[in-house]
Coordinates of C-alpha atoms in Angstrom, one line a residue:
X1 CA -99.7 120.0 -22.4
X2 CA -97.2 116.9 -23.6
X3 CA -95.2 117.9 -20.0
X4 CA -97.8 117.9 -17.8
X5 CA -99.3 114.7 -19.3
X6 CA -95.8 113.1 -19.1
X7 CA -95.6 114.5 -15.3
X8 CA -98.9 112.9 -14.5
X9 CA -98.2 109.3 -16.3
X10 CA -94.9 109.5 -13.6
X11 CA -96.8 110.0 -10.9
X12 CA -99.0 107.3 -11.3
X13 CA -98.8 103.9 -9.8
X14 CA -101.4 102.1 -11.8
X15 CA -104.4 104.0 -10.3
X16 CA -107.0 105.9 -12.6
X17 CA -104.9 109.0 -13.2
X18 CA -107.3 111.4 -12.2
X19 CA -108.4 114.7 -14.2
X20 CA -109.2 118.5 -13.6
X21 CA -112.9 118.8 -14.7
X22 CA -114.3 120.9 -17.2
X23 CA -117.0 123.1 -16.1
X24 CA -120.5 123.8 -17.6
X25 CA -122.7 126.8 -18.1
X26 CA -125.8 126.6 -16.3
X27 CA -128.8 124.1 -17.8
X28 CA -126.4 124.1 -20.9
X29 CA -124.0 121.7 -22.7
X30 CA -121.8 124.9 -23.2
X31 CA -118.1 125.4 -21.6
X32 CA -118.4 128.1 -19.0
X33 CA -114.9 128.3 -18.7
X34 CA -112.2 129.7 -21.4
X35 CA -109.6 126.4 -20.1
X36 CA -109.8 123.7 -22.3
X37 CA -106.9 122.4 -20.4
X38 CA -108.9 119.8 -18.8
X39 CA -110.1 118.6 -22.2
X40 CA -106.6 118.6 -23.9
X41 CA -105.1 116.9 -21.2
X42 CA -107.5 114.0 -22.1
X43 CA -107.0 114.1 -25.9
X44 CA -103.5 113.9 -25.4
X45 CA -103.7 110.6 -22.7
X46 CA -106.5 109.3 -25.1
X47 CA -103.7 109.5 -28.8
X48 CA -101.1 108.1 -25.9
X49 CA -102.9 105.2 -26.0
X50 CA -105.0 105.2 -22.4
X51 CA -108.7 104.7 -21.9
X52 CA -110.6 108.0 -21.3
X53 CA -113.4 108.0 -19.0
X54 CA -115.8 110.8 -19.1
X55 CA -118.3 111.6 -16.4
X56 CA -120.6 114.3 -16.8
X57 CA -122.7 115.8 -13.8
X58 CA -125.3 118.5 -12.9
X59 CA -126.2 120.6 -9.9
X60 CA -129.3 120.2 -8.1
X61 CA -131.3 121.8 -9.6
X62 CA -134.1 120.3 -12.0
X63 CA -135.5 116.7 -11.5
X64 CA -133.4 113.8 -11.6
X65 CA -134.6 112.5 -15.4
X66 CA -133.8 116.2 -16.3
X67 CA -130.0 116.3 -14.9
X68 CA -129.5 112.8 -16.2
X69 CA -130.1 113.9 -19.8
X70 CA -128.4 117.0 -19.4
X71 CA -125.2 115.0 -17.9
X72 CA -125.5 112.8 -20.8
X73 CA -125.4 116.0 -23.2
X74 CA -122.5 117.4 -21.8
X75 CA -120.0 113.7 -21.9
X76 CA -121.5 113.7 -25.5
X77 CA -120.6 116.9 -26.4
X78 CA -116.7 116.5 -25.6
X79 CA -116.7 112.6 -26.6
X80 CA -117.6 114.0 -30.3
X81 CA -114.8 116.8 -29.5
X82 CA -112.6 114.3 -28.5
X83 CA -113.1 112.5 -31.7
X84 CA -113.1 115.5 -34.2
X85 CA -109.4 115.6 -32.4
X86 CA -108.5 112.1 -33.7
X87 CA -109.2 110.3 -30.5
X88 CA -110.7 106.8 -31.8
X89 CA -114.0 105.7 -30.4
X90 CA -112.8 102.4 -28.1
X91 CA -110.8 104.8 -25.9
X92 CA -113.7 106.5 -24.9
X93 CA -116.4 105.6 -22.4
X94 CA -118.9 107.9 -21.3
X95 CA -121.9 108.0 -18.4
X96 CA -123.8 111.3 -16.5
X97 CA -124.5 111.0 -13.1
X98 CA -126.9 114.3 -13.0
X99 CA -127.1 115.4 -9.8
X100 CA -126.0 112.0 -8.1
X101 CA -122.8 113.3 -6.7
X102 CA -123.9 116.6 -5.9
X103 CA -124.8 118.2 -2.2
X104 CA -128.3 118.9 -2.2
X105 CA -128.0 122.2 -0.4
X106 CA -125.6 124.5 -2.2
X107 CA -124.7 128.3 -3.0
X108 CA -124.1 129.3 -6.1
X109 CA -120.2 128.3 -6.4
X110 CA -121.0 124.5 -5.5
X111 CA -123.4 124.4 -8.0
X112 CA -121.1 125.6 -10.3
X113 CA -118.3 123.0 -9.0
X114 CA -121.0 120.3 -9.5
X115 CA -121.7 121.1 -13.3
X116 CA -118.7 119.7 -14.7
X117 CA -117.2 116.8 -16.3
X118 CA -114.4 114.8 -14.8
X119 CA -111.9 113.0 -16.7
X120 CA -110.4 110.0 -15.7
X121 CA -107.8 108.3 -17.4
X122 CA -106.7 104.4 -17.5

């Protein structure tokens, strides 16, 4: 994990390094994915010292109140991961988008894509 954070700080120019999301089960605030990758990647910018920003979305599906909460859920869920992993609270901002940046006609694998959280780090 320490190499690939290190290869990503390189290749940065003082953009928002950008993330690979973690993906969400269905209507849950459950991982439906086995790579915490995504998330350990974070922690491990986050104890370096950068600003973590967590965005949480939903698919679709659902009404827009509904997905919001839900978004919220999720970014909650790994911001109280993050700090059970030692990553002080001022290097963490959160927000859920819900369904906001999700197509509104989808098959099933694009509304997987859309339930995720992104991580972007500063």
């Amino acid at each position: 994990i320490r190499k690939r954070v290190a290869e990503k700080i390189k290749n940065q120019s003082g953009e928002p390094i950008e993330l690979e999301p973690l993906f969400f089960n269905f209507n849950e605030d459950e991982f439906s994915v086995v790579d915490m990758d995504p998330f350990l990647i974070a922690v491990e910018f986050a104890l370096q010292g950068k600003h973590i920003l967590i965005e949480g979305h939903t698919d679709p599906r659902g009404s827009d109140q509904y997905n919001v909460q839900l978004s919220i859920k999720r970014v909650k869920k790994i911001q109280q991961l993050m700090h059970q992993m030692g990553v002080p609270d001022d290097r963490i901002s959160i927000i859920g988008y819900g369904e906001e940046h999700a197509a509104s006609s989808q098959d099933e694998t694009e509304h997987q894509e859309s339930r995720r959280v992104d991580f972007k780090a500063f």
